[in-house]
Amino acid sequence: MDLYAVFGHPVGHSLSPRIHRLFAEETAQQIEYERREPPLEGFADAIQAFREEGGHGANVTVPFKEQAWSLAEQRSERAERAGAVNTLVCGDILYGDNTDGEGLINDLRNNLGVGLAGKRLLVIGAGGAARGVLGPLLVEQPASLIIANRTADKARVLAKAFDDIGSVDGCGLDALEGERFEVVINATSSGLDGDVPTLPASIVAEGATAYDMFYSAEPTPFLRWAEANGAFRTRDGLGMLVEQAAASFELWRRIRPSTEPVIEALRHDTR
Ligand code: ATR
């Protein structure tokens, strides 16, 4: 059995082992998939030990994605840009990729029927979660992409780092007054603690999709806000989680699992 694992801190609630076991069953792959929770200062040692045990590949989650980026001896272009690695392939060299953006785009396009080309796109938040998906979002050629953040300067700096790929600008949340967007993505960590950033109601255009990169059994505060302010469609990040996992699985096993039954199974679990 080939060994894989997800590294995070905390990692106890990670759905990755369940997702990858379902993928393995569906594609008849013999894999073992574990959770690993190294101490905050012990990520590099834990990866080294994992490789010595014969580990084939790893998913990396908060707070280790940036450390995984540094540790990788070779990186995909999208990981390079993201400044973060969520997938490691352990070969003769340690290869790092970032499948988060692909996961988000595939969930929007394939599962929700929302293409991004020509759309007005808003990303709220300018931390690691936003940075991880900006490159792939811009490659889809939206009409425009605005990054809005509580700390406006962080959004401006982030936009600058990606403005050679497409039309992207950064601003503060208050500068959104009167603006309208067809796709609004929450990439702030506020979804986790139940706080919603203060957003003008105007940002939700008619027919708009609101997407929260975080997921929970209950609608997140951001999605409740979006629904109350006229969003046509709201969706949490469970589909993104499964889609980014499918992209990792394909990197490791050279076979693409179907995601729909897995998303359904997880929704059923959390119901
Ligand atoms: P992550 O890696 O999950 O993105 P991060 O790098 O700490 O985490 O970034 C958190 C993001 O959520 C930031 O954009 C942060 O805004 P600031 O840059 O102004 O700190 C945003 N955020 C967190 N809590 C928030 C809240 N209650 N309201 C608005 N934005 C919030």
PDB file of C-alpha atoms and ligand atoms in Angstrom:
ATOM      1  CA  MET A   1       0.000   0.000   0.000  1.00  0.00           C
ATOM      2  CA  ASP A   2       1.375   3.400  -0.936  1.00  0.00           C
ATOM      3  CA  LEU A   3       1.391   5.889   1.910  1.00  0.00           C
ATOM      4  CA  TYR A   4      -0.079   9.417   1.768  1.00  0.00           C
ATOM      5  CA  ALA A   5      -0.977  11.883   4.512  1.00  0.00           C
ATOM      6  CA  VAL A   6      -2.373  15.311   5.258  1.00  0.00           C
ATOM      7  CA  PHE A   7      -0.195  17.585   7.394  1.00  0.00           C
ATOM      8  CA  GLY A   8      -1.839  20.352   9.411  1.00  0.00           C
ATOM      9  CA  HIS A   9      -2.114  21.792  12.904  1.00  0.00           C
ATOM     10  CA  PRO A  10      -4.764  21.123  13.987  1.00  0.00           C
ATOM     11  CA  VAL A  11      -5.647  18.346  11.555  1.00  0.00           C
ATOM     12  CA  GLY A  12      -8.111  16.240  13.541  1.00  0.00           C
ATOM     13  CA  HIS A  13     -11.142  17.533  11.641  1.00  0.00           C
ATOM     14  CA  SER A  14      -9.583  17.302   8.182  1.00  0.00           C
ATOM     15  CA  LEU A  15     -11.863  15.604   5.676  1.00  0.00           C
ATOM     16  CA  SER A  16      -8.924  14.732   3.403  1.00  0.00           C
ATOM     17  CA  PRO A  17      -8.501  11.115   4.631  1.00  0.00           C
ATOM     18  CA  ARG A  18     -12.185  10.411   3.966  1.00  0.00           C
ATOM     19  CA  ILE A  19     -12.036  12.096   0.543  1.00  0.00           C
ATOM     20  CA  HIS A  20      -8.917  10.245  -0.609  1.00  0.00           C
ATOM     21  CA  ARG A  21     -10.151   6.879   0.664  1.00  0.00           C
ATOM     22  CA  LEU A  22     -13.339   7.386  -1.357  1.00  0.00           C
ATOM     23  CA  PHE A  23     -11.290   8.329  -4.432  1.00  0.00           C
ATOM     24  CA  ALA A  24      -9.096   5.246  -3.945  1.00  0.00           C
ATOM     25  CA  GLU A  25     -12.137   2.970  -3.681  1.00  0.00           C
ATOM     26  CA  GLU A  26     -13.684   4.472  -6.790  1.00  0.00           C
ATOM     27  CA  THR A  27     -10.500   4.152  -8.866  1.00  0.00           C
ATOM     28  CA  ALA A  28      -9.320   0.808  -7.346  1.00  0.00           C
ATOM     29  CA  GLN A  29      -6.052   2.271  -6.057  1.00  0.00           C
ATOM     30  CA  GLN A  30      -4.260   0.667  -3.099  1.00  0.00           C
ATOM     31  CA  ILE A  31      -3.390   3.570  -0.836  1.00  0.00           C
ATOM     32  CA  GLU A  32      -3.167   4.323   2.835  1.00  0.00           C
ATOM     33  CA  TYR A  33      -3.967   7.932   3.833  1.00  0.00           C
ATOM     34  CA  GLU A  34      -3.256   9.296   7.310  1.00  0.00           C
ATOM     35  CA  ARG A  35      -3.448  12.517   9.309  1.00  0.00           C
ATOM     36  CA  ARG A  36      -0.204  13.989  10.675  1.00  0.00           C
ATOM     37  CA  GLU A  37      -0.053  16.849  13.163  1.00  0.00           C
ATOM     38  CA  PRO A  38       3.558  17.947  13.654  1.00  0.00           C
ATOM     39  CA  PRO A  39       4.373  20.600  16.251  1.00  0.00           C
ATOM     40  CA  LEU A  40       4.292  24.127  14.792  1.00  0.00           C
ATOM     41  CA  GLU A  41       8.095  24.213  14.534  1.00  0.00           C
ATOM     42  CA  GLY A  42       8.405  20.610  13.386  1.00  0.00           C
ATOM     43  CA  PHE A  43       7.022  20.542   9.847  1.00  0.00           C
ATOM     44  CA  ALA A  44      10.309  20.008   7.966  1.00  0.00           C
ATOM     45  CA  ASP A  45      11.351  17.185  10.310  1.00  0.00           C
ATOM     46  CA  ALA A  46       7.951  15.553   9.978  1.00  0.00           C
ATOM     47  CA  ILE A  47       8.155  15.618   6.178  1.00  0.00           C
ATOM     48  CA  GLN A  48      11.649  14.165   6.270  1.00  0.00           C
ATOM     49  CA  ALA A  49      10.489  11.354   8.575  1.00  0.00           C
ATOM     50  CA  PHE A  50       7.488  10.750   6.314  1.00  0.00           C
ATOM     51  CA  ARG A  51       9.746  10.411   3.265  1.00  0.00           C
ATOM     52  CA  GLU A  52      12.021   8.013   5.143  1.00  0.00           C
ATOM     53  CA  GLU A  53       8.952   5.890   5.959  1.00  0.00           C
ATOM     54  CA  GLY A  54       8.282   5.694   2.227  1.00  0.00           C
ATOM     55  CA  GLY A  55       5.540   8.338   2.018  1.00  0.00           C
ATOM     56  CA  HIS A  56       4.557   8.936  -1.617  1.00  0.00           C
ATOM     57  CA  GLY A  57       2.784  12.267  -1.303  1.00  0.00           C
ATOM     58  CA  ALA A  58       1.154  14.698   1.086  1.00  0.00           C
ATOM     59  CA  ASN A  59      -1.517  17.317   1.324  1.00  0.00           C
ATOM     60  CA  VAL A  60      -0.583  20.341   3.370  1.00  0.00           C
ATOM     61  CA  THR A  61      -3.026  22.572   5.172  1.00  0.00           C
ATOM     62  CA  VAL A  62      -2.986  25.491   7.627  1.00  0.00           C
ATOM     63  CA  PRO A  63      -0.513  26.608   8.928  1.00  0.00           C
ATOM     64  CA  PHE A  64       2.140  24.750   6.925  1.00  0.00           C
ATOM     65  CA  LYS A  65       1.458  25.713   3.287  1.00  0.00           C
ATOM     66  CA  GLU A  66       4.132  28.412   3.183  1.00  0.00           C
ATOM     67  CA  GLN A  67       6.674  26.133   4.866  1.00  0.00           C
ATOM     68  CA  ALA A  68       5.847  23.429   2.321  1.00  0.00           C
ATOM     69  CA  TRP A  69       6.563  25.986  -0.397  1.00  0.00           C
ATOM     70  CA  SER A  70      10.022  26.646   1.070  1.00  0.00           C
ATOM     71  CA  LEU A  71      10.732  22.967   1.526  1.00  0.00           C
ATOM     72  CA  ALA A  72       9.806  21.912  -2.022  1.00  0.00           C
ATOM     73  CA  GLU A  73      12.878  21.447  -4.214  1.00  0.00           C
ATOM     74  CA  GLN A  74      10.867  22.076  -7.362  1.00  0.00           C
ATOM     75  CA  ARG A  75       7.511  23.862  -7.730  1.00  0.00           C
ATOM     76  CA  SER A  76       4.787  24.223 -10.337  1.00  0.00           C
ATOM     77  CA  GLU A  77       4.331  27.690 -11.762  1.00  0.00           C
ATOM     78  CA  ARG A  78       1.012  28.153  -9.974  1.00  0.00           C
ATOM     79  CA  ALA A  79       2.558  27.134  -6.643  1.00  0.00           C
ATOM     80  CA  GLU A  80       5.442  29.496  -7.283  1.00  0.00           C
ATOM     81  CA  ARG A  81       2.965  32.375  -7.664  1.00  0.00           C
ATOM     82  CA  ALA A  82       0.735  31.332  -4.794  1.00  0.00           C
ATOM     83  CA  GLY A  83       3.672  31.359  -2.380  1.00  0.00           C
ATOM     84  CA  ALA A  84       2.088  28.265  -0.873  1.00  0.00           C
ATOM     85  CA  VAL A  85       2.049  24.534  -1.544  1.00  0.00           C
ATOM     86  CA  ASN A  86      -0.908  22.289  -0.708  1.00  0.00           C
ATOM     87  CA  THR A  87       0.345  19.151  -2.487  1.00  0.00           C
ATOM     88  CA  LEU A  88       3.736  17.474  -2.186  1.00  0.00           C
ATOM     89  CA  VAL A  89       4.909  14.651  -4.409  1.00  0.00           C
ATOM     90  CA  CYS A  90       7.757  12.721  -2.792  1.00  0.00           C
ATOM     91  CA  GLY A  91      10.074  11.428  -5.495  1.00  0.00           C
ATOM     92  CA  ASP A  92      13.838  11.693  -5.798  1.00  0.00           C
ATOM     93  CA  ILE A  93      13.162  15.363  -5.338  1.00  0.00           C
ATOM     94  CA  LEU A  94      10.319  16.931  -3.355  1.00  0.00           C
ATOM     95  CA  TYR A  95       7.864  18.529  -5.802  1.00  0.00           C
ATOM     96  CA  GLY A  96       5.312  21.125  -4.663  1.00  0.00           C
ATOM     97  CA  ASP A  97       2.089  22.144  -6.375  1.00  0.00           C
ATOM     98  CA  ASN A  98      -0.943  24.183  -5.385  1.00  0.00           C
ATOM     99  CA  THR A  99      -4.305  22.800  -6.496  1.00  0.00           C
ATOM    100  CA  ASP A 100      -6.505  25.209  -4.505  1.00  0.00           C
ATOM    101  CA  GLY A 101      -7.230  27.542  -7.424  1.00  0.00           C
ATOM    102  CA  GLU A 102      -8.001  24.664  -9.765  1.00  0.00           C
ATOM    103  CA  GLY A 103     -10.316  23.250  -7.092  1.00  0.00           C
ATOM    104  CA  LEU A 104     -12.205  26.519  -6.757  1.00  0.00           C
ATOM    105  CA  ILE A 105     -12.553  26.990 -10.508  1.00  0.00           C
ATOM    106  CA  ASN A 106     -13.645  23.394 -11.119  1.00  0.00           C
ATOM    107  CA  ASP A 107     -16.251  23.622  -8.389  1.00  0.00           C
ATOM    108  CA  LEU A 108     -17.615  26.858  -9.829  1.00  0.00           C
ATOM    109  CA  ARG A 109     -17.541  25.673 -13.428  1.00  0.00           C
ATOM    110  CA  ASN A 110     -18.321  21.962 -13.268  1.00  0.00           C
ATOM    111  CA  ASN A 111     -20.521  21.711 -10.197  1.00  0.00           C
ATOM    112  CA  LEU A 112     -22.271  25.099 -10.211  1.00  0.00           C
ATOM    113  CA  GLY A 113     -22.179  25.917 -13.919  1.00  0.00           C
ATOM    114  CA  VAL A 114     -20.509  29.269 -13.229  1.00  0.00           C
ATOM    115  CA  GLY A 115     -17.788  30.218 -15.737  1.00  0.00           C
ATOM    116  CA  LEU A 116     -15.630  33.220 -14.898  1.00  0.00           C
ATOM    117  CA  ALA A 117     -14.689  34.504 -18.355  1.00  0.00           C
ATOM    118  CA  GLY A 118     -15.948  38.050 -18.856  1.00  0.00           C
ATOM    119  CA  LYS A 119     -17.432  38.274 -15.338  1.00  0.00           C
ATOM    120  CA  ARG A 120     -16.899  40.953 -12.729  1.00  0.00           C
ATOM    121  CA  LEU A 121     -15.212  39.138  -9.889  1.00  0.00           C
ATOM    122  CA  LEU A 122     -14.683  40.159  -6.245  1.00  0.00           C
ATOM    123  CA  VAL A 123     -12.359  38.402  -3.825  1.00  0.00           C
ATOM    124  CA  ILE A 124     -12.756  39.501  -0.208  1.00  0.00           C
ATOM    125  CA  GLY A 125      -9.588  39.015   1.832  1.00  0.00           C
ATOM    126  CA  ALA A 126      -5.899  39.378   1.047  1.00  0.00           C
ATOM    127  CA  GLY A 127      -4.280  36.640   3.134  1.00  0.00           C
ATOM    128  CA  GLY A 128      -2.895  33.254   2.178  1.00  0.00           C
ATOM    129  CA  ALA A 129      -6.246  31.818   1.090  1.00  0.00           C
ATOM    130  CA  ALA A 130      -6.768  34.647  -1.419  1.00  0.00           C
ATOM    131  CA  ARG A 131      -3.202  34.534  -2.673  1.00  0.00           C
ATOM    132  CA  GLY A 132      -3.493  30.801  -3.336  1.00  0.00           C
ATOM    133  CA  VAL A 133      -6.297  31.213  -5.883  1.00  0.00           C
ATOM    134  CA  LEU A 134      -5.633  34.563  -7.591  1.00  0.00           C
ATOM    135  CA  GLY A 135      -3.393  33.289 -10.404  1.00  0.00           C
ATOM    136  CA  PRO A 136      -5.813  30.571 -11.576  1.00  0.00           C
ATOM    137  CA  LEU A 137      -8.788  32.994 -11.262  1.00  0.00           C
ATOM    138  CA  LEU A 138      -7.059  35.527 -13.523  1.00  0.00           C
ATOM    139  CA  VAL A 139      -6.153  32.861 -16.070  1.00  0.00           C
ATOM    140  CA  GLU A 140      -9.931  32.399 -16.571  1.00  0.00           C
ATOM    141  CA  GLN A 141     -10.006  35.964 -17.960  1.00  0.00           C
ATOM    142  CA  PRO A 142     -12.683  37.642 -15.886  1.00  0.00           C
ATOM    143  CA  ALA A 143     -13.648  41.152 -17.103  1.00  0.00           C
ATOM    144  CA  SER A 144     -12.110  42.413 -13.877  1.00  0.00           C
ATOM    145  CA  LEU A 145     -11.007  41.140 -10.512  1.00  0.00           C
ATOM    146  CA  ILE A 146     -11.125  43.314  -7.412  1.00  0.00           C
ATOM    147  CA  ILE A 147      -9.450  42.233  -4.184  1.00  0.00           C
ATOM    148  CA  ALA A 148     -11.052  44.005  -1.227  1.00  0.00           C
ATOM    149  CA  ASN A 149      -9.609  43.745   2.248  1.00  0.00           C
ATOM    150  CA  ARG A 150     -10.172  45.211   5.707  1.00  0.00           C
ATOM    151  CA  THR A 151      -6.549  46.406   5.454  1.00  0.00           C
ATOM    152  CA  ALA A 152      -6.635  48.094   2.038  1.00  0.00           C
ATOM    153  CA  ASP A 153      -2.866  48.203   1.570  1.00  0.00           C
ATOM    154  CA  LYS A 154      -2.563  44.435   1.754  1.00  0.00           C
ATOM    155  CA  ALA A 155      -5.097  44.129  -1.078  1.00  0.00           C
ATOM    156  CA  ARG A 156      -3.174  46.653  -3.206  1.00  0.00           C
ATOM    157  CA  VAL A 157       0.154  44.885  -2.677  1.00  0.00           C
ATOM    158  CA  LEU A 158      -1.411  41.535  -3.516  1.00  0.00           C
ATOM    159  CA  ALA A 159      -3.054  42.891  -6.683  1.00  0.00           C
ATOM    160  CA  LYS A 160       0.289  44.292  -7.824  1.00  0.00           C
ATOM    161  CA  ALA A 161       1.893  40.847  -7.508  1.00  0.00           C
ATOM    162  CA  PHE A 162      -0.606  39.417 -10.034  1.00  0.00           C
ATOM    163  CA  ASP A 163      -1.326  42.291 -12.404  1.00  0.00           C
ATOM    164  CA  ASP A 164       0.842  40.885 -15.166  1.00  0.00           C
ATOM    165  CA  ILE A 165      -1.637  37.987 -15.537  1.00  0.00           C
ATOM    166  CA  GLY A 166      -4.832  40.030 -15.910  1.00  0.00           C
ATOM    167  CA  SER A 167      -6.894  43.008 -14.796  1.00  0.00           C
ATOM    168  CA  VAL A 168      -6.692  43.088 -10.993  1.00  0.00           C
ATOM    169  CA  ASP A 169      -6.947  45.899  -8.437  1.00  0.00           C
ATOM    170  CA  GLY A 170      -6.931  46.080  -4.659  1.00  0.00           C
ATOM    171  CA  CYS A 171      -8.963  48.302  -2.328  1.00  0.00           C
ATOM    172  CA  GLY A 172     -10.502  48.592   1.122  1.00  0.00           C
ATOM    173  CA  LEU A 173     -13.968  47.235   1.930  1.00  0.00           C
ATOM    174  CA  ASP A 174     -15.510  50.727   2.094  1.00  0.00           C
ATOM    175  CA  ALA A 175     -14.402  51.456  -1.492  1.00  0.00           C
ATOM    176  CA  LEU A 176     -16.888  48.801  -2.669  1.00  0.00           C
ATOM    177  CA  GLU A 177     -19.888  51.072  -2.081  1.00  0.00           C
ATOM    178  CA  GLY A 178     -21.928  51.275  -5.296  1.00  0.00           C
ATOM    179  CA  GLU A 179     -19.913  48.529  -7.072  1.00  0.00           C
ATOM    180  CA  ARG A 180     -21.592  45.388  -8.414  1.00  0.00           C
ATOM    181  CA  PHE A 181     -20.098  41.922  -8.932  1.00  0.00           C
ATOM    182  CA  GLU A 182     -21.396  38.765 -10.586  1.00  0.00           C
ATOM    183  CA  VAL A 183     -19.187  36.460  -8.517  1.00  0.00           C
ATOM    184  CA  VAL A 184     -18.274  37.301  -4.914  1.00  0.00           C
ATOM    185  CA  ILE A 185     -15.771  35.018  -3.160  1.00  0.00           C
ATOM    186  CA  ASN A 186     -15.061  35.147   0.561  1.00  0.00           C
ATOM    187  CA  ALA A 187     -11.413  34.333   1.210  1.00  0.00           C
ATOM    188  CA  THR A 188     -11.208  35.906   4.676  1.00  0.00           C
ATOM    189  CA  SER A 189     -10.683  33.784   7.731  1.00  0.00           C
ATOM    190  CA  SER A 190     -13.747  35.507   9.216  1.00  0.00           C
ATOM    191  CA  GLY A 191     -15.900  32.603   8.026  1.00  0.00           C
ATOM    192  CA  LEU A 192     -14.325  30.514  10.721  1.00  0.00           C
ATOM    193  CA  ASP A 193     -15.186  32.567  13.773  1.00  0.00           C
ATOM    194  CA  GLY A 194     -18.649  33.671  12.747  1.00  0.00           C
ATOM    195  CA  ASP A 195     -17.826  37.320  12.088  1.00  0.00           C
ATOM    196  CA  VAL A 196     -18.790  38.816   8.703  1.00  0.00           C
ATOM    197  CA  PRO A 197     -16.748  41.679   7.274  1.00  0.00           C
ATOM    198  CA  THR A 198     -18.897  44.799   6.883  1.00  0.00           C
ATOM    199  CA  LEU A 199     -19.819  44.859   3.211  1.00  0.00           C
ATOM    200  CA  PRO A 200     -22.084  47.207   1.233  1.00  0.00           C
ATOM    201  CA  ALA A 201     -25.258  45.413   0.070  1.00  0.00           C
ATOM    202  CA  SER A 202     -24.754  46.847  -3.432  1.00  0.00           C
ATOM    203  CA  ILE A 203     -21.926  44.443  -4.262  1.00  0.00           C
ATOM    204  CA  VAL A 204     -24.300  41.548  -4.987  1.00  0.00           C
ATOM    205  CA  ALA A 205     -25.383  42.027  -8.619  1.00  0.00           C
ATOM    206  CA  GLU A 206     -28.620  40.506  -9.873  1.00  0.00           C
ATOM    207  CA  GLY A 207     -28.054  36.819 -10.559  1.00  0.00           C
ATOM    208  CA  ALA A 208     -24.796  36.855  -8.580  1.00  0.00           C
ATOM    209  CA  THR A 209     -23.037  33.819  -7.144  1.00  0.00           C
ATOM    210  CA  ALA A 210     -21.617  34.109  -3.622  1.00  0.00           C
ATOM    211  CA  TYR A 211     -18.943  31.566  -2.735  1.00  0.00           C
ATOM    212  CA  ASP A 212     -17.342  30.994   0.659  1.00  0.00           C
ATOM    213  CA  MET A 213     -13.985  29.219   0.466  1.00  0.00           C
ATOM    214  CA  PHE A 214     -14.698  27.790   3.908  1.00  0.00           C
ATOM    215  CA  TYR A 215     -17.295  25.157   4.594  1.00  0.00           C
ATOM    216  CA  SER A 216     -19.441  24.166   7.523  1.00  0.00           C
ATOM    217  CA  ALA A 217     -22.517  22.076   8.161  1.00  0.00           C
ATOM    218  CA  GLU A 218     -24.562  25.276   8.545  1.00  0.00           C
ATOM    219  CA  PRO A 219     -24.547  28.117   5.999  1.00  0.00           C
ATOM    220  CA  THR A 220     -21.612  30.375   6.881  1.00  0.00           C
ATOM    221  CA  PRO A 221     -22.315  33.922   8.135  1.00  0.00           C
ATOM    222  CA  PHE A 222     -21.007  35.301   4.815  1.00  0.00           C
ATOM    223  CA  LEU A 223     -23.381  33.131   2.800  1.00  0.00           C
ATOM    224  CA  ARG A 224     -26.307  34.068   5.034  1.00  0.00           C
ATOM    225  CA  TRP A 225     -25.404  37.724   4.459  1.00  0.00           C
ATOM    226  CA  ALA A 226     -25.169  37.200   0.681  1.00  0.00           C
ATOM    227  CA  GLU A 227     -28.502  35.422   0.529  1.00  0.00           C
ATOM    228  CA  ALA A 228     -30.190  38.152   2.523  1.00  0.00           C
ATOM    229  CA  ASN A 229     -28.730  40.684   0.087  1.00  0.00           C
ATOM    230  CA  GLY A 230     -30.038  39.052  -3.061  1.00  0.00           C
ATOM    231  CA  ALA A 231     -27.441  36.482  -4.180  1.00  0.00           C
ATOM    232  CA  PHE A 232     -28.983  34.117  -6.729  1.00  0.00           C
ATOM    233  CA  ARG A 233     -26.720  31.231  -5.715  1.00  0.00           C
ATOM    234  CA  THR A 234     -24.666  30.624  -2.582  1.00  0.00           C
ATOM    235  CA  ARG A 235     -22.152  27.843  -2.019  1.00  0.00           C
ATOM    236  CA  ASP A 236     -19.598  26.930   0.615  1.00  0.00           C
ATOM    237  CA  GLY A 237     -16.124  25.529  -0.051  1.00  0.00           C
ATOM    238  CA  LEU A 238     -16.849  21.811   0.389  1.00  0.00           C
ATOM    239  CA  GLY A 239     -16.856  21.299  -3.386  1.00  0.00           C
ATOM    240  CA  MET A 240     -13.574  23.214  -3.666  1.00  0.00           C
ATOM    241  CA  LEU A 241     -12.068  20.964  -1.002  1.00  0.00           C
ATOM    242  CA  VAL A 242     -13.044  17.835  -2.927  1.00  0.00           C
ATOM    243  CA  GLU A 243     -11.944  19.300  -6.271  1.00  0.00           C
ATOM    244  CA  GLN A 244      -8.518  20.355  -4.986  1.00  0.00           C
ATOM    245  CA  ALA A 245      -8.141  16.859  -3.524  1.00  0.00           C
ATOM    246  CA  ALA A 246      -9.036  15.298  -6.903  1.00  0.00           C
ATOM    247  CA  ALA A 247      -6.298  17.345  -8.556  1.00  0.00           C
ATOM    248  CA  SER A 248      -3.785  16.171  -5.907  1.00  0.00           C
ATOM    249  CA  PHE A 249      -4.928  12.571  -6.315  1.00  0.00           C
ATOM    250  CA  GLU A 250      -4.391  12.807 -10.072  1.00  0.00           C
ATOM    251  CA  LEU A 251      -0.888  14.192  -9.567  1.00  0.00           C
ATOM    252  CA  TRP A 252      -0.025  11.231  -7.359  1.00  0.00           C
ATOM    253  CA  ARG A 253      -1.876   8.395  -9.070  1.00  0.00           C
ATOM    254  CA  ARG A 254      -2.221   9.582 -12.696  1.00  0.00           C
ATOM    255  CA  ILE A 255      -5.949   8.897 -12.577  1.00  0.00           C
ATOM    256  CA  ARG A 256      -8.719  11.452 -12.142  1.00  0.00           C
ATOM    257  CA  PRO A 257     -11.469  10.421  -9.718  1.00  0.00           C
ATOM    258  CA  SER A 258     -15.064  11.628 -10.102  1.00  0.00           C
ATOM    259  CA  THR A 259     -15.874  14.215  -7.508  1.00  0.00           C
ATOM    260  CA  GLU A 260     -19.652  14.350  -7.542  1.00  0.00           C
ATOM    261  CA  PRO A 261     -20.334  11.171  -5.526  1.00  0.00           C
ATOM    262  CA  VAL A 262     -17.714  12.245  -2.970  1.00  0.00           C
ATOM    263  CA  ILE A 263     -19.227  15.707  -2.544  1.00  0.00           C
ATOM    264  CA  GLU A 264     -22.609  14.047  -2.085  1.00  0.00           C
ATOM    265  CA  ALA A 265     -21.250  11.582   0.481  1.00  0.00           C
ATOM    266  CA  LEU A 266     -19.651  14.398   2.504  1.00  0.00           C
ATOM    267  CA  ARG A 267     -22.778  16.537   2.401  1.00  0.00           C
ATOM    268  CA  HIS A 268     -24.657  13.513   3.645  1.00  0.00           C
ATOM    269  CA  ASP A 269     -22.113  12.992   6.492  1.00  0.00           C
ATOM    270  CA  THR A 270     -22.398  16.574   7.685  1.00  0.00           C
ATOM    271  CA  ARG A 271     -26.176  16.703   7.474  1.00  0.00           C
TER     272      ARG A 271
HETATM  273  P1  ATR B   1      -5.581  32.968   5.416  1.00  0.00           P
HETATM  274  O1  ATR B   1      -4.269  32.296   5.150  1.00  0.00           O
HETATM  275  O2  ATR B   1      -6.666  32.026   5.868  1.00  0.00           O
HETATM  276  O3  ATR B   1      -6.040  33.822   4.290  1.00  0.00           O
HETATM  277  P2  ATR B   1      -4.535  35.232   6.848  1.00  0.00           P
HETATM  278  O4  ATR B   1      -3.348  35.265   5.974  1.00  0.00           O
HETATM  279  O5  ATR B   1      -4.390  35.458   8.313  1.00  0.00           O
HETATM  280  O6  ATR B   1      -5.317  33.861   6.728  1.00  0.00           O
HETATM  281  O7  ATR B   1      -5.597  36.287   6.253  1.00  0.00           O
HETATM  282  C1  ATR B   1      -6.846  36.449   6.837  1.00  0.00           C
HETATM  283  C2  ATR B   1      -7.665  37.353   5.952  1.00  0.00           C
HETATM  284  O8  ATR B   1      -8.978  37.489   6.513  1.00  0.00           O
HETATM  285  C3  ATR B   1      -7.123  38.769   5.871  1.00  0.00           C
HETATM  286  O9  ATR B   1      -7.470  39.289   4.597  1.00  0.00           O
HETATM  287  C4  ATR B   1      -7.885  39.475   7.001  1.00  0.00           C
HETATM  288  O10 ATR B   1      -7.987  40.870   6.853  1.00  0.00           O
HETATM  289  P3  ATR B   1      -6.749  41.818   7.326  1.00  0.00           P
HETATM  290  O11 ATR B   1      -5.683  41.662   6.296  1.00  0.00           O
HETATM  291  O12 ATR B   1      -7.334  43.188   7.348  1.00  0.00           O
HETATM  292  O13 ATR B   1      -6.338  41.312   8.687  1.00  0.00           O
HETATM  293  C5  ATR B   1      -9.246  38.840   6.833  1.00  0.00           C
HETATM  294  N1  ATR B   1     -10.104  38.881   8.040  1.00  0.00           N
HETATM  295  C6  ATR B   1     -10.015  38.098   9.128  1.00  0.00           C
HETATM  296  N2  ATR B   1     -11.006  38.383  10.013  1.00  0.00           N
HETATM  297  C7  ATR B   1     -11.744  39.373   9.456  1.00  0.00           C
HETATM  298  C8  ATR B   1     -12.901  40.105   9.855  1.00  0.00           C
HETATM  299  N3  ATR B   1     -13.510  39.851  11.004  1.00  0.00           N
HETATM  300  N4  ATR B   1     -13.380  41.055   9.021  1.00  0.00           N
HETATM  301  C9  ATR B   1     -12.761  41.310   7.842  1.00  0.00           C
HETATM  302  N5  ATR B   1     -11.668  40.654   7.401  1.00  0.00           N
HETATM  303  C10 ATR B   1     -11.166  39.702   8.190  1.00  0.00           C
END
